[in-house]
Coordinates of C-alpha atoms in Angstrom, one line a residue:
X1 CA 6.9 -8.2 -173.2
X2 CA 7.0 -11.4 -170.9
X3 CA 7.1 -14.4 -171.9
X4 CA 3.2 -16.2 -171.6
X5 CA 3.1 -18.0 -168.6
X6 CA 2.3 -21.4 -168.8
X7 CA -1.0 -23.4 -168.5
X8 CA -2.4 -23.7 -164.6
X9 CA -1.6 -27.3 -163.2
X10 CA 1.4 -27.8 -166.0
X11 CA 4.3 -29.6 -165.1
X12 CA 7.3 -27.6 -166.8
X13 CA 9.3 -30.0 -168.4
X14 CA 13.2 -29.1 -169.2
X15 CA 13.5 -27.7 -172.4
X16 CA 10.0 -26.8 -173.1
X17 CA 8.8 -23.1 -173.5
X18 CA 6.2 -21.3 -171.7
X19 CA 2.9 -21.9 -173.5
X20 CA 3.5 -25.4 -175.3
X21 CA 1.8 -28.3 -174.2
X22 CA 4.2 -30.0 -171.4
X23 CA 6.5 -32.4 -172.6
X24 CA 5.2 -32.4 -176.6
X25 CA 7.7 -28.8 -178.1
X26 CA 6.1 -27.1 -181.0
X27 CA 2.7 -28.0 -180.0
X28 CA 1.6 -24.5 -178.2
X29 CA -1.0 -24.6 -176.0
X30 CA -4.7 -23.5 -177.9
X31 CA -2.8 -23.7 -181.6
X32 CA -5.0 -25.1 -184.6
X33 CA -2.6 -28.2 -185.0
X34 CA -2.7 -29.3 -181.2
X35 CA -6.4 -29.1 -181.6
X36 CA -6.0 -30.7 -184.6
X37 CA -3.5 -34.0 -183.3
X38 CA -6.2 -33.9 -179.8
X39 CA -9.1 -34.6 -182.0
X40 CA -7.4 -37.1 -184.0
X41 CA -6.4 -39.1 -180.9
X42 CA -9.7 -38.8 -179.2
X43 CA -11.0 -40.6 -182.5
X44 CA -8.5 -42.9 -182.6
X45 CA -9.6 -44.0 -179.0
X46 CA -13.1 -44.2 -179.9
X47 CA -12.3 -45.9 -182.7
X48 CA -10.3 -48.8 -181.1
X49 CA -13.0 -48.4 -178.0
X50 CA -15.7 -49.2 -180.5
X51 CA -14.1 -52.1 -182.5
X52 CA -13.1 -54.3 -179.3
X53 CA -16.2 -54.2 -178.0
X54 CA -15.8 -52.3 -175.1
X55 CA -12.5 -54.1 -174.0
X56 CA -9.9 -51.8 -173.9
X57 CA -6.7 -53.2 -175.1
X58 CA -4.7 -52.9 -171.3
X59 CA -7.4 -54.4 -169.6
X60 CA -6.8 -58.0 -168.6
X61 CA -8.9 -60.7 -170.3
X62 CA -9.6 -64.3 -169.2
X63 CA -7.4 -66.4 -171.0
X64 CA -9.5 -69.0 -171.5
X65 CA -10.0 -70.0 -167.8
X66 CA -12.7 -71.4 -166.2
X67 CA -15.1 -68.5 -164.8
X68 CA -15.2 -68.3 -160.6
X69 CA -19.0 -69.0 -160.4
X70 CA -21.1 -66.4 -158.4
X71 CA -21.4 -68.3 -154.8
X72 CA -24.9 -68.9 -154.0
X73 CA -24.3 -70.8 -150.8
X74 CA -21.9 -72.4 -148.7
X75 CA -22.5 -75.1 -150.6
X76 CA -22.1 -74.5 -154.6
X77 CA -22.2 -78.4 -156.6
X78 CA -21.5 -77.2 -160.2
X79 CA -21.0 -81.5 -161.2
X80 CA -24.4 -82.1 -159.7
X81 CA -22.6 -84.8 -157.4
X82 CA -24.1 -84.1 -154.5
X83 CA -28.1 -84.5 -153.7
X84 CA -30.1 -81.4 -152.7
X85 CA -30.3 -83.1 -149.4
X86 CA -26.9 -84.0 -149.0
X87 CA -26.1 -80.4 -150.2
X88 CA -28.5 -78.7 -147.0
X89 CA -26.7 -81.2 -145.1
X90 CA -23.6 -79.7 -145.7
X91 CA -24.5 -76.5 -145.7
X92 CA -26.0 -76.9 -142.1
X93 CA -23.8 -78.6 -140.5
X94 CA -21.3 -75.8 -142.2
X95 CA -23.6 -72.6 -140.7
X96 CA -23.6 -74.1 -137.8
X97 CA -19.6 -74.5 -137.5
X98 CA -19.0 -71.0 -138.4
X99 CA -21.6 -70.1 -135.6
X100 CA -19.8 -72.0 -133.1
X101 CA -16.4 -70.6 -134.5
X102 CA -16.9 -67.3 -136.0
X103 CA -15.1 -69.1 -139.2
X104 CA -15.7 -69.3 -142.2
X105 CA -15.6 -72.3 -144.6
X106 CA -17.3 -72.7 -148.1
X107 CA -17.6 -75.3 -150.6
X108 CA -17.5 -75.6 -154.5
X109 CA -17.1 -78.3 -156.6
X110 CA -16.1 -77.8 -160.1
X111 CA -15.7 -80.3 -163.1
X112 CA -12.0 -79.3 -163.8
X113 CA -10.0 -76.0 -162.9
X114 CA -8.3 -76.9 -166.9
X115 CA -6.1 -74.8 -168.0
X116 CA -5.2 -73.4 -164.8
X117 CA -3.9 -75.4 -161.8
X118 CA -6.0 -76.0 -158.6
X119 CA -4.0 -74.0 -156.7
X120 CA -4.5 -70.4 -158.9
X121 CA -8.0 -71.3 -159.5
X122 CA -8.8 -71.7 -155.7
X123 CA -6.7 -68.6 -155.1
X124 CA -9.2 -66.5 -157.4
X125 CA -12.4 -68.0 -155.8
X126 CA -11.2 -67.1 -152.7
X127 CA -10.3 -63.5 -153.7
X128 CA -13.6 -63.3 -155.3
X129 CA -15.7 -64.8 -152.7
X130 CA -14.3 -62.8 -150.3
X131 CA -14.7 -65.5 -147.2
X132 CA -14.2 -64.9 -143.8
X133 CA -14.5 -62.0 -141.7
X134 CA -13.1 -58.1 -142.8
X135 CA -10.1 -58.0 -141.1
X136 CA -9.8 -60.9 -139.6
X137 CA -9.3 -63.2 -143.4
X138 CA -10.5 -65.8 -141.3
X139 CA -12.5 -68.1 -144.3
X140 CA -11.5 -71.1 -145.9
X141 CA -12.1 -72.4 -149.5
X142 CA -12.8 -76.6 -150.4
X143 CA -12.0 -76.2 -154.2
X144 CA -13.0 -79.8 -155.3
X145 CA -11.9 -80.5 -159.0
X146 CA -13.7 -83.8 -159.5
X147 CA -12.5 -84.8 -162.9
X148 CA -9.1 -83.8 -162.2
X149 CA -9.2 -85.5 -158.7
X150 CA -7.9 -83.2 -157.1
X151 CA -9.0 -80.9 -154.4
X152 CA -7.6 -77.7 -152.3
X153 CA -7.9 -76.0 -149.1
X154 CA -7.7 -72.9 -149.4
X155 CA -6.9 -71.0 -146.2
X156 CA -6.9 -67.0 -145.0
X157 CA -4.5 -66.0 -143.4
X158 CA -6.3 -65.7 -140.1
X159 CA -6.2 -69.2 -140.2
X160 CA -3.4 -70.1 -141.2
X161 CA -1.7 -70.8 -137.8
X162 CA -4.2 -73.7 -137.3
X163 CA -4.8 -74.8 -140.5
X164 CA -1.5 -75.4 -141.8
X165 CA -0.4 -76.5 -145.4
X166 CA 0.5 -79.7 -143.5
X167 CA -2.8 -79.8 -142.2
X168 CA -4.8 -79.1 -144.9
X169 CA -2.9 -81.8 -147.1
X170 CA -3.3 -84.5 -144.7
X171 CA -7.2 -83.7 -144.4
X172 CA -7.6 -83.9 -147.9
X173 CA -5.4 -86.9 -148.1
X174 CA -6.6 -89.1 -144.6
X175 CA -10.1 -88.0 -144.5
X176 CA -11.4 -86.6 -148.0
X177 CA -9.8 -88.4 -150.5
X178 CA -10.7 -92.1 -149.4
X179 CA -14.2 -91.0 -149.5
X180 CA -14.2 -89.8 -152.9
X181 CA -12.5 -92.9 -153.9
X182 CA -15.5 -94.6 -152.9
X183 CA -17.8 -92.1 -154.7
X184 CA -19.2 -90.9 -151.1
X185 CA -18.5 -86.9 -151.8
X186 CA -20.7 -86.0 -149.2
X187 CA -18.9 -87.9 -146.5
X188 CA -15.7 -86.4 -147.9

């Protein structure tokens, strides 16, 4: 008699025999006990499912850092500096520039990015925005850290032959920051 053929879509592993369960020997494929160890880890799954609540253990958590905020507008004050005014201000003068340009460029302003620095907070805003055009990554993040003083241009890569790191420092540096010194964060 021949031996049984293995199950269909089975990888044959070197030194397994036809019928067992690929890569585990003595567990044959349909046999009480590998029913038997199958259930068990199925519970054991469930089990550790049920007690995380719903997190499984390989997925990534926060950390404790800040949460990106769900972007509302071009324009997102989570300090309440700005006015409502000033904030439609802003926000026009902002539609009207990505109009003109085909850019895009978005605001938030945040109390502190604490524990993580400006630079990998504004990188996941920008990854969860998603600003600028598909295919063209043509968007640009202001990540304004007000209690931290400290601010960050984040820049697609579309941009990034016009809006330079030197750039975007000495904007933030020549134009922004002496404005915020003086408390005027809408002329920033």
């Amino acid at each position: 008699m021949p031996p049984p053929r293995p199950l269909a879509g089975a990888i044959a592993m070197p030194g397994c025999r036809a019928g067992e369960v690929t890569g585990f020997p003595g567990f044959a494929a349909g046999s009480a006990r590998s029913a038997r160890v199958l259930v068990w880890v199925f519970a054991a799954l469930l089990t550790t499912l049920l007690l995380s609540g719903g997190a499984l253990a390989w997925e990534a958590g926060t950390d404790g850092l800040a949460p990106v905020p769900a972007r509302a507008a071009r324009v997102t004050d989570l300090t309440r500096t700005l006015s409502a005014p000033e904030q439609q201000a802003l926000d026009a003068r902002l539609a009207d520039w990505e109009a003109r340009t085909g850019n895009q460029l978005v605001v938030l302003m945040v109390p502190s990015t604490a524990p993580e620095p400006i630079e990998a907070y504004a990188l996941r805003v920008a990854e969860a925005w998603k600003i600028g055009r598909k295919g063209q990554d043509n968007g640009v993040v202001l990540l304004i850290a007000k209690n931290d003083k400290k601010a960050r241009l984040e820049v697609g890569y579309g941009l990034e032959g016009s809006l330079t790191d030197v750039t975007a420092r000495r904007i933030i540096a020549e134009s922004m920051a002496p404005q915020f010194s003086a408390g005027r964060f809408a002329a920033g």
